[in-house]
Coordinates of C-alpha atoms in Angstrom, one line a residue:
X26 CA 56.4 134.2 107.1
X27 CA 58.6 131.2 106.1
X28 CA 60.6 129.8 108.9
X29 CA 64.4 130.1 108.8
X30 CA 66.1 126.8 109.4
X31 CA 69.2 128.5 110.8
X32 CA 67.3 130.1 113.7
X33 CA 66.0 128.6 116.9
X34 CA 69.1 126.5 117.7
X35 CA 70.5 127.6 121.0
X36 CA 74.3 127.7 121.5
X37 CA 75.9 126.6 124.7
X38 CA 78.8 128.5 126.3
X39 CA 81.2 125.7 125.4
X40 CA 80.0 125.5 121.9
X41 CA 80.2 129.2 121.4
X42 CA 83.7 129.5 122.8
X43 CA 84.8 126.6 120.5
X44 CA 83.3 128.4 117.5
X45 CA 85.1 131.6 118.4
X46 CA 88.4 129.8 118.9
X47 CA 88.1 128.3 115.4
X48 CA 86.9 131.6 113.9
X49 CA 89.8 133.5 115.5
X50 CA 92.5 131.3 113.9
X51 CA 94.8 133.2 111.7
X52 CA 94.0 131.3 108.4
X53 CA 90.3 131.8 108.9
X54 CA 90.6 135.5 109.5
X55 CA 92.9 135.9 106.5
X56 CA 90.5 134.1 104.3
X57 CA 87.5 136.2 105.6
X58 CA 89.5 139.4 105.1
X59 CA 90.6 138.6 101.5
X60 CA 87.3 137.5 100.0
X61 CA 83.7 138.9 99.7
X62 CA 82.4 135.4 98.9
X63 CA 83.2 133.5 102.1
X64 CA 80.8 130.6 102.1
X65 CA 83.7 128.2 101.7
X66 CA 85.3 129.7 104.8
X67 CA 82.2 128.9 106.9
X68 CA 82.1 125.4 105.5
X69 CA 85.6 124.9 106.8
X70 CA 84.6 126.4 110.2
X71 CA 81.6 124.0 110.3
X72 CA 83.9 121.0 109.4
X73 CA 86.4 121.9 112.2
X74 CA 83.6 122.4 114.6
X75 CA 82.2 119.0 113.7
X76 CA 85.6 117.4 114.3
X77 CA 85.4 118.7 117.9
X78 CA 82.0 117.2 118.5
X79 CA 79.6 120.0 117.6
X80 CA 77.4 119.5 114.6
X81 CA 76.5 122.9 113.1
X82 CA 75.8 123.9 109.5
X83 CA 77.9 126.6 107.8
X84 CA 74.9 129.0 107.8
X85 CA 74.3 128.5 111.5
X86 CA 78.0 129.3 112.1
X87 CA 77.8 132.4 109.9
X88 CA 74.7 133.7 111.7
X89 CA 76.1 133.1 115.1
X90 CA 79.4 134.9 114.3
X91 CA 77.4 137.8 112.8
X92 CA 75.2 138.0 116.0
X93 CA 78.3 138.0 118.2
X94 CA 79.9 140.7 116.1
X95 CA 76.8 142.9 116.5
X96 CA 76.7 142.4 120.3
X97 CA 80.4 143.2 120.5
X98 CA 80.1 146.4 118.4
X99 CA 77.2 147.6 120.5
X100 CA 79.1 146.9 123.7
X101 CA 82.2 148.5 122.4
X102 CA 80.4 151.7 121.5
X103 CA 78.7 151.7 124.9
X104 CA 82.0 151.3 126.6
X105 CA 83.5 154.3 124.8
X106 CA 80.7 156.5 126.1
X107 CA 79.9 155.1 129.5
X108 CA 83.2 154.0 131.1
X109 CA 83.1 150.3 130.2
X110 CA 79.7 149.4 131.7
X111 CA 78.2 148.0 128.5
X112 CA 80.5 145.0 128.0
X113 CA 78.0 142.9 129.8
X114 CA 75.8 143.1 126.7
X115 CA 78.3 140.7 125.1
X116 CA 79.2 137.8 127.3
X117 CA 82.1 136.9 125.1
X118 CA 83.4 140.5 124.9
X119 CA 87.0 139.6 125.9
X120 CA 87.4 136.9 123.3
X121 CA 85.9 139.1 120.6
X122 CA 88.2 141.9 121.7
X123 CA 91.3 139.7 121.3
X124 CA 90.2 138.6 117.9
X125 CA 89.0 141.9 116.5
X126 CA 91.1 144.5 118.2
X127 CA 94.3 143.9 116.2
X128 CA 95.4 145.5 113.0
X129 CA 93.1 143.1 111.1
X130 CA 90.3 143.8 113.5
X131 CA 86.7 144.7 112.6
X132 CA 85.9 148.2 111.6
X133 CA 82.5 149.1 113.1
X134 CA 81.6 151.5 110.4
X135 CA 82.6 148.9 107.7
X136 CA 80.6 146.2 109.4
X137 CA 77.5 148.4 109.7
X138 CA 78.0 149.7 106.2
X139 CA 78.3 146.3 104.6
X140 CA 75.4 145.0 106.7
X141 CA 73.1 147.8 105.6
X142 CA 74.1 147.7 101.9
X143 CA 74.9 144.0 101.4
X144 CA 73.2 140.7 101.7
X145 CA 73.3 140.8 105.5
X146 CA 70.9 143.7 105.7
X147 CA 68.1 141.2 105.1
X148 CA 68.7 139.7 108.5
X149 CA 68.7 142.9 110.6
X150 CA 68.4 142.4 114.4
X151 CA 65.7 139.9 113.8
X152 CA 68.3 137.2 114.0
X153 CA 68.8 138.0 117.7
X154 CA 65.9 135.7 118.3
X155 CA 68.5 133.0 118.6
X156 CA 70.3 134.9 121.3
X157 CA 67.3 135.2 123.8
X158 CA 68.6 134.7 127.3
X159 CA 68.3 131.2 128.7
X160 CA 70.1 129.0 131.1
X161 CA 71.8 127.2 128.2
X162 CA 73.3 130.4 126.7
X163 CA 73.7 132.5 129.8
X164 CA 73.5 135.7 127.7
X165 CA 71.8 139.0 128.8
X166 CA 68.6 139.8 127.0
X167 CA 68.3 142.6 124.6
X168 CA 64.9 144.3 124.9
X169 CA 62.7 143.1 122.1
X170 CA 60.8 146.4 122.0
X171 CA 64.0 148.5 121.4
X172 CA 64.2 150.0 118.0
X173 CA 67.7 150.5 116.6
X174 CA 67.9 153.2 113.9
X175 CA 70.9 153.2 111.7
X176 CA 71.7 156.4 110.0
X177 CA 74.7 157.0 107.8
X178 CA 75.9 160.3 106.2
X179 CA 76.6 160.5 102.5
X180 CA 80.3 161.4 103.1
X181 CA 82.8 158.7 102.3
X182 CA 84.3 158.8 105.8
X183 CA 82.2 156.6 108.2
X184 CA 80.9 158.2 111.4
X185 CA 80.7 156.2 114.6
X186 CA 77.2 155.5 116.0
X187 CA 76.2 156.6 119.5
X188 CA 74.0 154.3 121.6
X189 CA 71.8 155.7 124.4
X190 CA 69.8 153.6 126.7
X191 CA 66.7 154.9 128.6
X192 CA 63.5 153.6 130.2
X193 CA 61.7 153.7 126.9
X194 CA 64.4 151.8 125.2
X195 CA 67.6 152.5 123.2
X196 CA 68.1 154.7 120.2
X197 CA 71.0 155.2 117.9
X198 CA 71.9 158.6 116.5
X199 CA 75.0 160.0 114.7
X200 CA 77.7 161.8 116.5
X201 CA 78.7 165.3 115.8
X202 CA 82.0 166.1 114.1
X203 CA 83.6 166.8 117.5
X204 CA 82.8 163.3 118.7
X205 CA 84.1 161.9 115.5
X206 CA 87.4 163.8 116.0
X207 CA 87.7 162.7 119.6
X208 CA 87.2 159.0 118.8
X209 CA 89.0 158.9 115.5
X210 CA 92.1 157.5 117.2
X211 CA 90.2 154.6 118.6
X212 CA 88.8 153.3 115.3
X213 CA 91.0 151.1 113.1
X214 CA 91.5 152.4 109.6
X215 CA 89.4 150.8 106.9
X216 CA 91.5 148.5 104.8
X217 CA 90.7 147.8 101.2
X218 CA 89.4 144.3 100.7
X219 CA 91.0 141.9 98.2
X220 CA 88.8 140.5 95.5
X221 CA 89.7 137.2 94.1
X222 CA 89.2 136.5 90.4
X223 CA 85.9 134.9 89.9
X224 CA 86.4 132.4 87.1
X225 CA 83.1 130.9 85.8
X226 CA 82.9 127.1 85.7
X227 CA 82.7 127.2 81.9
X228 CA 86.1 128.9 81.6
X229 CA 87.7 126.5 84.0
X230 CA 86.3 123.5 82.1
X231 CA 87.5 125.0 78.8
X232 CA 91.0 125.4 80.2
X233 CA 91.0 121.8 81.5
X234 CA 89.8 120.4 78.1
X235 CA 92.4 122.5 76.3
X236 CA 95.2 121.1 78.5
X237 CA 93.9 117.6 78.1
X238 CA 93.9 117.9 74.3
X239 CA 97.5 119.2 74.4
X240 CA 98.6 116.3 76.6
X241 CA 96.9 113.8 74.3
X242 CA 98.4 115.4 71.2
X243 CA 101.9 115.1 72.8
X244 CA 101.3 111.4 73.7
X245 CA 100.3 110.6 70.1
X246 CA 103.3 112.4 68.7
X247 CA 105.6 110.5 71.0
X248 CA 103.9 107.2 70.1
X249 CA 104.2 108.0 66.4
X250 CA 107.9 108.7 66.8
X251 CA 108.3 105.4 68.6
X252 CA 106.5 103.5 65.9
X253 CA 108.6 105.1 63.2
X254 CA 111.8 104.2 65.1
X255 CA 110.6 100.7 65.4
X256 CA 109.9 100.5 61.7
X257 CA 113.4 101.8 60.9
X258 CA 114.9 99.2 63.3
X259 CA 113.0 96.4 61.6
X260 CA 114.0 97.5 58.1
X261 CA 117.6 97.7 59.2
X262 CA 117.4 94.2 60.7
X263 CA 115.8 92.9 57.6
X264 CA 118.5 94.4 55.4
X265 CA 121.2 92.8 57.6
X266 CA 119.4 89.4 57.2
X267 CA 119.3 89.7 53.5
X268 CA 123.0 90.7 53.4
X269 CA 123.9 87.7 55.5
X270 CA 121.9 85.3 53.3
X271 CA 123.7 86.7 50.2
X272 CA 127.1 86.1 51.9
X273 CA 126.1 82.6 52.8
X274 CA 124.9 81.9 49.3
X275 CA 128.2 83.1 47.8
X276 CA 130.1 81.0 50.4
X277 CA 128.3 77.8 49.5
X278 CA 128.5 78.6 45.8
X279 CA 132.3 78.8 46.1
X280 CA 132.4 75.6 48.2
X281 CA 130.4 73.7 45.6
X282 CA 132.4 74.9 42.7
X283 CA 135.7 73.9 44.4
X284 CA 134.8 70.3 45.0
X285 CA 137.3 67.8 43.5
X286 CA 134.8 66.0 41.2
X287 CA 133.3 69.2 39.8
X288 CA 135.8 69.5 36.9
X289 CA 135.0 66.1 35.5
X290 CA 131.5 67.0 34.6
X291 CA 130.8 69.1 31.5
X292 CA 128.5 71.3 33.4
X293 CA 129.7 73.7 36.1
X294 CA 128.0 73.9 39.4
X295 CA 125.3 76.5 39.7
X296 CA 124.6 78.4 42.9
X297 CA 121.0 79.3 43.4
X298 CA 120.5 82.9 44.4
X299 CA 119.6 83.4 48.1
X300 CA 115.8 83.5 48.6
X301 CA 114.2 86.6 49.9
X302 CA 112.7 84.5 52.7
X303 CA 113.9 81.4 54.4
X304 CA 112.0 78.3 53.2
X305 CA 110.3 76.1 55.8
X306 CA 111.6 72.6 56.5
X307 CA 109.3 70.0 57.8
X308 CA 110.4 67.6 60.5
X309 CA 110.2 64.7 58.0
X310 CA 112.6 66.4 55.6
X311 CA 115.0 67.1 58.5
X312 CA 115.0 63.5 59.5
X313 CA 116.1 62.5 55.9
X314 CA 118.7 65.2 55.9
X315 CA 120.4 63.8 59.0
X316 CA 122.8 60.9 59.0
X317 CA 123.1 58.1 61.6
X318 CA 125.0 60.4 63.9
X319 CA 122.4 63.1 63.8
X320 CA 124.6 65.5 61.6
X321 CA 123.3 67.1 58.4
X322 CA 124.2 65.2 55.2
X323 CA 125.5 67.1 52.2
X324 CA 123.7 66.1 49.0
X325 CA 125.5 66.4 45.6
X326 CA 125.5 69.9 44.1
X327 CA 122.9 70.8 41.5
X328 CA 124.1 71.4 38.0
X329 CA 122.7 73.7 35.4
X330 CA 122.8 71.1 32.6
X331 CA 119.4 70.9 30.9
X332 CA 119.4 67.1 30.8
X333 CA 120.2 66.8 34.5
X334 CA 118.6 69.9 35.9
X335 CA 116.7 69.4 39.2
X336 CA 115.2 72.0 41.4
X337 CA 116.8 73.0 44.7
X338 CA 115.5 70.6 47.2
X339 CA 114.7 71.2 50.8
X340 CA 117.8 69.2 51.8
X341 CA 120.2 71.4 50.0
X342 CA 123.0 72.7 52.4
X343 CA 122.1 76.3 51.6
X344 CA 118.5 75.7 52.5
X345 CA 119.5 74.0 55.7
X346 CA 121.7 76.9 56.7
X347 CA 118.9 79.4 55.9
X348 CA 116.5 77.4 58.0
X349 CA 119.1 77.2 60.8
X350 CA 119.5 80.9 60.7
X351 CA 115.9 81.7 60.8
X352 CA 115.0 79.2 63.6
X353 CA 117.7 80.9 65.7
X354 CA 116.7 84.4 65.0
X355 CA 113.1 84.6 64.1
X356 CA 109.7 83.1 64.7
X357 CA 109.0 79.7 63.3
X358 CA 106.5 79.6 60.4
X359 CA 103.0 78.2 60.3
X360 CA 104.2 75.2 58.3
X361 CA 106.6 74.2 61.1
X362 CA 103.8 74.6 63.6
X363 CA 101.8 72.1 61.6
X364 CA 104.7 69.7 61.5
X365 CA 105.1 69.7 65.2
X366 CA 101.4 69.3 65.8
X367 CA 101.5 66.2 63.5
X368 CA 104.2 64.9 65.8
X369 CA 102.1 65.6 68.9
X370 CA 99.3 63.5 67.3
X371 CA 101.7 60.5 66.8
X372 CA 102.6 60.4 70.6
X373 CA 99.0 60.2 71.8
X374 CA 98.3 56.6 72.9
X375 CA 95.2 55.1 71.5
X376 CA 92.2 54.2 73.6
X377 CA 91.7 50.5 73.7
X378 CA 89.9 48.1 76.1
X379 CA 93.1 46.1 76.5
X380 CA 94.8 48.7 78.7
X381 CA 94.9 48.6 82.5
X382 CA 94.5 51.5 85.0
X383 CA 97.6 53.6 85.1
X384 CA 99.1 52.6 81.8
X385 CA 98.4 56.0 80.2
X386 CA 100.1 57.9 82.9
X387 CA 100.4 58.5 86.6
X388 CA 101.3 62.1 87.3
X389 CA 102.6 63.6 90.6
X390 CA 102.2 67.2 91.6
X391 CA 104.6 68.6 94.2
X392 CA 103.0 71.7 95.6
X393 CA 100.1 73.0 97.7
X394 CA 100.4 74.8 101.0
X395 CA 98.0 76.7 103.3
X396 CA 98.0 79.8 101.2
X397 CA 97.8 78.2 97.7
X398 CA 95.4 75.3 97.2
X399 CA 94.0 76.1 93.8
X400 CA 97.2 75.8 91.7
X401 CA 97.9 72.1 92.5
X402 CA 94.3 71.3 91.9
X403 CA 94.3 72.9 88.5
X404 CA 97.5 71.1 87.5
X405 CA 96.3 67.7 88.7
X406 CA 92.8 67.9 87.3
X407 CA 94.2 69.1 83.9
X408 CA 96.4 66.1 83.8
X409 CA 93.4 63.8 84.3
X410 CA 91.3 65.7 81.7
X411 CA 94.1 65.4 79.1
X412 CA 94.3 61.6 79.5
X413 CA 96.3 60.6 82.6
X414 CA 94.8 57.7 84.6
X415 CA 95.8 58.9 88.0
X416 CA 96.9 62.2 89.6
X417 CA 98.7 62.4 92.9
X418 CA 99.1 65.7 94.8
X419 CA 101.8 65.9 97.5
X420 CA 100.9 68.9 99.6
X421 CA 101.2 70.2 103.2
X422 CA 98.8 68.9 105.9
X423 CA 96.9 72.2 106.0
X424 CA 96.1 72.2 102.3
X425 CA 95.2 68.5 102.0
X426 CA 91.6 68.7 103.2
X427 CA 90.9 71.7 101.0
X428 CA 92.4 70.2 97.8
X429 CA 90.6 66.9 98.4
X430 CA 87.3 68.7 98.7
X431 CA 87.7 70.2 95.2
X432 CA 87.6 66.8 93.5
X433 CA 87.3 63.2 94.6
X434 CA 89.3 62.1 91.5
X435 CA 92.6 63.3 93.1
X436 CA 94.9 61.3 95.3
X437 CA 96.1 63.7 98.0
X438 CA 99.1 63.0 100.2
X439 CA 99.5 65.5 103.1
X440 CA 103.3 64.8 103.6
X441 CA 105.1 67.8 102.1
X442 CA 105.7 69.5 105.4
X443 CA 106.4 66.3 107.4
X444 CA 109.9 65.7 108.8
X445 CA 110.4 62.7 106.6
X446 CA 108.7 64.2 103.5
X447 CA 111.4 63.1 101.0
X448 CA 111.2 59.5 102.1
X449 CA 107.4 59.6 102.0
X450 CA 107.3 61.0 98.5
X451 CA 110.1 58.7 97.3
X452 CA 107.9 55.7 98.0
X453 CA 105.6 56.8 95.2
X454 CA 108.3 57.7 92.7
X455 CA 108.5 54.2 91.1
X456 CA 104.8 54.4 90.3
X457 CA 104.9 57.9 88.7
X458 CA 105.5 58.5 85.0
X459 CA 105.8 62.3 85.3
X460 CA 106.4 65.0 87.9
X461 CA 105.2 68.6 88.0
X462 CA 107.0 70.7 90.7
X463 CA 105.9 74.2 91.8
X464 CA 102.2 74.8 91.6
X465 CA 101.2 76.3 95.0
X466 CA 104.5 75.3 96.5
X467 CA 105.2 78.6 98.2
X468 CA 108.7 79.9 99.2
X469 CA 109.1 78.4 102.6
X470 CA 112.7 77.2 103.0
X471 CA 111.8 73.8 104.2
X472 CA 109.4 73.2 101.4
X473 CA 111.9 74.3 98.8
X474 CA 114.5 72.0 100.3
X475 CA 112.1 69.1 100.1
X476 CA 111.3 69.9 96.5
X477 CA 115.0 70.0 95.6
X478 CA 115.6 66.5 97.1
X479 CA 112.5 65.1 95.3
X480 CA 113.8 66.5 92.0
X481 CA 117.3 65.0 92.6
X482 CA 115.8 61.5 93.3
X483 CA 113.4 61.8 90.3
X484 CA 116.3 62.6 88.0
X485 CA 118.0 59.4 89.2
X486 CA 114.9 57.5 88.1
X487 CA 114.8 59.2 84.7
X488 CA 111.3 60.7 85.3
X489 CA 110.2 63.7 83.1
X490 CA 110.0 66.8 85.3
X491 CA 108.1 70.0 84.6
X492 CA 109.0 72.9 86.8
X493 CA 106.7 75.9 87.1
X494 CA 105.7 78.7 89.5
X495 CA 107.6 78.6 92.8
X496 CA 109.6 75.7 91.5
X497 CA 111.3 78.3 89.1
X498 CA 112.2 80.4 92.2
X499 CA 114.1 77.3 93.5
X500 CA 115.8 77.0 90.1
X501 CA 116.8 80.7 90.1
X502 CA 118.4 80.2 93.5
X503 CA 120.1 76.9 92.6
X504 CA 120.2 76.3 88.8
X505 CA 122.2 73.1 89.2
X506 CA 119.1 71.3 90.6
X507 CA 117.8 70.7 87.0
X508 CA 120.7 72.0 84.8
X509 CA 121.5 69.6 82.0
X510 CA 118.6 67.2 82.6
X511 CA 117.3 66.5 79.2
X512 CA 113.9 65.3 80.4
X513 CA 113.3 68.6 82.3
X514 CA 111.1 71.4 81.1
X515 CA 110.9 75.0 82.5
X516 CA 107.8 77.0 81.9
X517 CA 108.5 80.6 83.1
X518 CA 106.4 83.7 82.4
X519 CA 108.1 86.9 81.5
X520 CA 109.0 88.0 85.0
X521 CA 110.3 84.5 86.0
X522 CA 112.2 84.3 82.7
X523 CA 113.9 87.7 83.3
X524 CA 114.8 86.7 86.9
X525 CA 116.3 83.4 85.8
X526 CA 118.2 84.9 82.8
X527 CA 119.8 87.6 85.0
X528 CA 120.7 85.1 87.7
X529 CA 122.6 83.0 85.1
X530 CA 124.1 85.7 82.9
X531 CA 124.6 88.4 85.5
X532 CA 123.4 91.1 83.0
X533 CA 120.0 92.5 81.9
X534 CA 118.2 90.7 79.1
X535 CA 117.8 92.3 75.7
X536 CA 114.1 92.9 75.6
X537 CA 114.1 93.5 71.9
X538 CA 115.1 90.0 71.0
X539 CA 113.3 87.4 73.2
X540 CA 114.2 84.5 70.9
X541 CA 117.9 85.1 71.3
X542 CA 117.3 85.3 75.0
X543 CA 115.5 81.9 75.2
X544 CA 118.3 80.3 73.2
X545 CA 121.0 81.7 75.4
X546 CA 119.1 80.7 78.6
X547 CA 118.5 77.2 77.3
X548 CA 122.1 76.8 76.4
X549 CA 123.2 78.1 79.8
X550 CA 120.9 75.5 81.4
X551 CA 122.5 72.6 79.4
X552 CA 120.1 72.7 76.4
X553 CA 117.1 72.2 78.7
X554 CA 113.7 72.6 77.1
X555 CA 112.4 76.1 77.9
X556 CA 108.9 77.6 77.4
X557 CA 108.6 81.3 77.5
X558 CA 104.9 82.1 78.0
X559 CA 103.5 85.2 76.3
X560 CA 101.6 86.5 73.3
X561 CA 103.3 83.7 71.4
X562 CA 104.8 80.9 73.4
X563 CA 108.4 80.4 72.5
X564 CA 109.8 76.9 72.9
X565 CA 113.4 75.9 72.5
X566 CA 115.9 73.2 73.5
X567 CA 118.9 75.4 72.6
X568 CA 119.1 74.5 69.0
X569 CA 115.8 75.8 67.4
X570 CA 113.0 78.1 68.5
X571 CA 109.5 77.1 67.9
X572 CA 106.6 79.6 68.2
X573 CA 103.2 78.3 69.3
X574 CA 100.8 80.8 67.7
X575 CA 97.5 79.0 68.2
X576 CA 95.0 81.7 68.7
X577 CA 94.0 82.3 72.3
X578 CA 92.3 85.3 73.8
X579 CA 93.0 88.5 75.7
X580 CA 91.8 87.0 78.9
X581 CA 94.6 86.2 81.4
X582 CA 93.2 84.7 84.6
X583 CA 95.1 83.0 87.4
X584 CA 95.6 79.3 87.0
X585 CA 96.2 79.1 83.3
X586 CA 99.9 78.3 83.9
X587 CA 98.9 75.4 86.2
X588 CA 96.6 74.0 83.5
X589 CA 99.6 74.2 81.1
X590 CA 102.1 72.5 83.5
X591 CA 99.6 69.7 84.4
X592 CA 98.9 68.9 80.8
X593 CA 102.6 69.1 79.9
X594 CA 103.4 66.5 82.5
X595 CA 101.2 64.0 80.8
X596 CA 102.4 64.9 77.3
X597 CA 106.0 64.7 78.4
X598 CA 105.4 61.1 79.5
X599 CA 103.8 60.2 76.2
X600 CA 106.5 61.9 74.1
X601 CA 109.4 60.2 75.8
X602 CA 107.6 56.9 75.7
X603 CA 107.1 57.4 71.9
X604 CA 110.7 58.4 71.5
X605 CA 111.8 55.2 73.2
X606 CA 109.6 53.3 70.8
X607 CA 111.3 55.0 67.8
X608 CA 108.3 57.1 66.8
X609 CA 110.1 60.5 67.3
X610 CA 113.6 61.0 66.0
X611 CA 113.9 64.4 64.4
X612 CA 112.7 66.6 67.3
X613 CA 113.4 66.6 71.0
X614 CA 110.5 64.8 72.8
X615 CA 110.3 67.4 75.5
X616 CA 109.8 70.1 72.8
X617 CA 107.0 68.1 71.2
X618 CA 105.3 67.8 74.6
X619 CA 105.7 71.5 75.4
X620 CA 104.4 72.5 72.0
X621 CA 101.3 70.2 72.4
X622 CA 100.6 71.6 75.9
X623 CA 100.9 75.2 74.8
X624 CA 98.6 74.6 71.8
X625 CA 96.0 72.9 74.0
X626 CA 96.0 75.6 76.7
X627 CA 95.6 78.4 74.1
X628 CA 92.8 76.5 72.4
X629 CA 91.0 76.0 75.7
X630 CA 91.4 79.7 76.4
X631 CA 89.9 80.6 73.0
X632 CA 86.9 78.3 73.3
X633 CA 86.1 79.4 76.9
X634 CA 86.4 83.0 75.9
X635 CA 83.9 82.5 73.1
X636 CA 81.3 81.3 75.7
X637 CA 82.1 83.5 78.7
X638 CA 84.0 86.5 77.4
X639 CA 85.5 88.7 80.1
X640 CA 84.2 86.5 82.9
X641 CA 86.3 83.5 81.7
X642 CA 88.1 81.6 84.5
X643 CA 90.5 78.7 84.6
X644 CA 87.6 76.4 85.7
X645 CA 85.8 77.4 82.4
X646 CA 89.0 76.5 80.5
X647 CA 89.2 73.1 82.2
X648 CA 85.7 72.2 80.9
X649 CA 87.0 72.8 77.4
X650 CA 90.0 70.5 77.5
X651 CA 88.1 67.5 76.0
X652 CA 86.7 69.3 73.0
X653 CA 89.9 71.3 72.4
X654 CA 92.0 68.1 72.6
X655 CA 89.8 66.5 70.0
X656 CA 89.9 69.5 67.7
X657 CA 93.7 69.7 67.8
X658 CA 94.9 66.2 68.0
X659 CA 92.1 63.8 67.0
X660 CA 90.5 65.5 64.0

């Protein structure tokens, strides 16, 4: 016969009492009373028993409870007939009595009936093998040779069973009707059991899939409605733009026709119809259209005489107004991107053997604390890779050793948290061509105060300053630290930009028009150059918005902003040096530097992603700086 794994494990008194305490709880009894399938109940009993230090399987708990029930019923029936002498058969009679004697107590006839007809009939009294008397259980033995015969009448009313014990053993025989009548008041009435609906797994899965499909359909409907509303908004905006262009065309037409010398010519002035889309103006044409004071010059009006007819040039006032409108309210075009990229190429110093060390740029990085050591390294090494000759990192004492271990090319100064940090950094300012403030700076009050003093003293020396990361937190708290400084560049991401905008305007930003937001913020900061990093980097100095749309990738790993700020520090030095030499006149040098750094960073991201895919990191992007720089600016 196959061995039963649930038998043969003896239960101690403490373990049995703990099991009965758990089994007697109200929620357990209610669950057992309301369900025929109760395996989940005994799993819960086993779990609670395990939580109290006794490891038993659910099947062992069920068999033990069943055995205790049988002993209790036999003892109870014996007590009814022999003046309470048979309670010794069940050592835990009192505990079982408290649990089962209430209104929800056990019906002996029901237990016997279900045991004989149900799945428990297989066990019989053979399971009492686990209840053999021993010192560990302390239970009284039940004679193994005793035969228990269970007989049940066919009538629907159950009849109690009488137990008689003799020398030859014990026998069970049914009572007469008189005994049934005399003991009918003792037995608890049999209560109908509740049956819980038994849903098959397939039906539950079908309901789940149906609900999921309904939720998905609802989401798609909402998304479709949102897209339709967005299309309507764009169409309305486009209609407003066309209407404004028509009004501007009519206005300039009337101005041209009312000029004093217009009547002397045999031909009347013709106003060109407003174009459907704003033409693109290159930086070269803008430089010709500006006078010595920087204002736009008005060319003579075009006439419709056949002998003197000339096409509308890019320097026509209408064209300039159209370009002005579109650069204020919409993304710059690809042609304008190419024009600015050509300006970036002109600011890059040539590589010759006549130069000395440091002539192409000495960049300082203000940042780096115990918690953030990677950001200043990325910014400093990016500056070197772009073309700076020397990179200085001014960090705290705790971060200096770590940053120095990253690369021997960096000059590391552990002075940022020293009491005389400002004086120590100021000693190096005459040697620096550009300053990047914020990578890994942290938000410690002392470090922020030191950074503020360094910015003030750098402004006094007219050094280009790029502020990123925690440096932008300082600007948010004290905008005056950089406000109005024309050689300053801010490089916020979306969250930093929103925080800075709301700090200056005291109202939420309109998320539907980022270009207007960057224009307003730049104007509020005194026409400071601003770079809003995102899907397309928006760059402005308060007069025009340039969009850097060089293709990058979907990978956004930590450190890309530090690569951008470090390379921007070098390009800012080159751009302002070229402006001083008269090489740039039409565009703000800071805008040229910002556009070049954004294009380079996005190109590095694209090239690194082609090689490494999802595993791309900023270290992979730094390795691409050389080839990306050559492709963009030296090809």
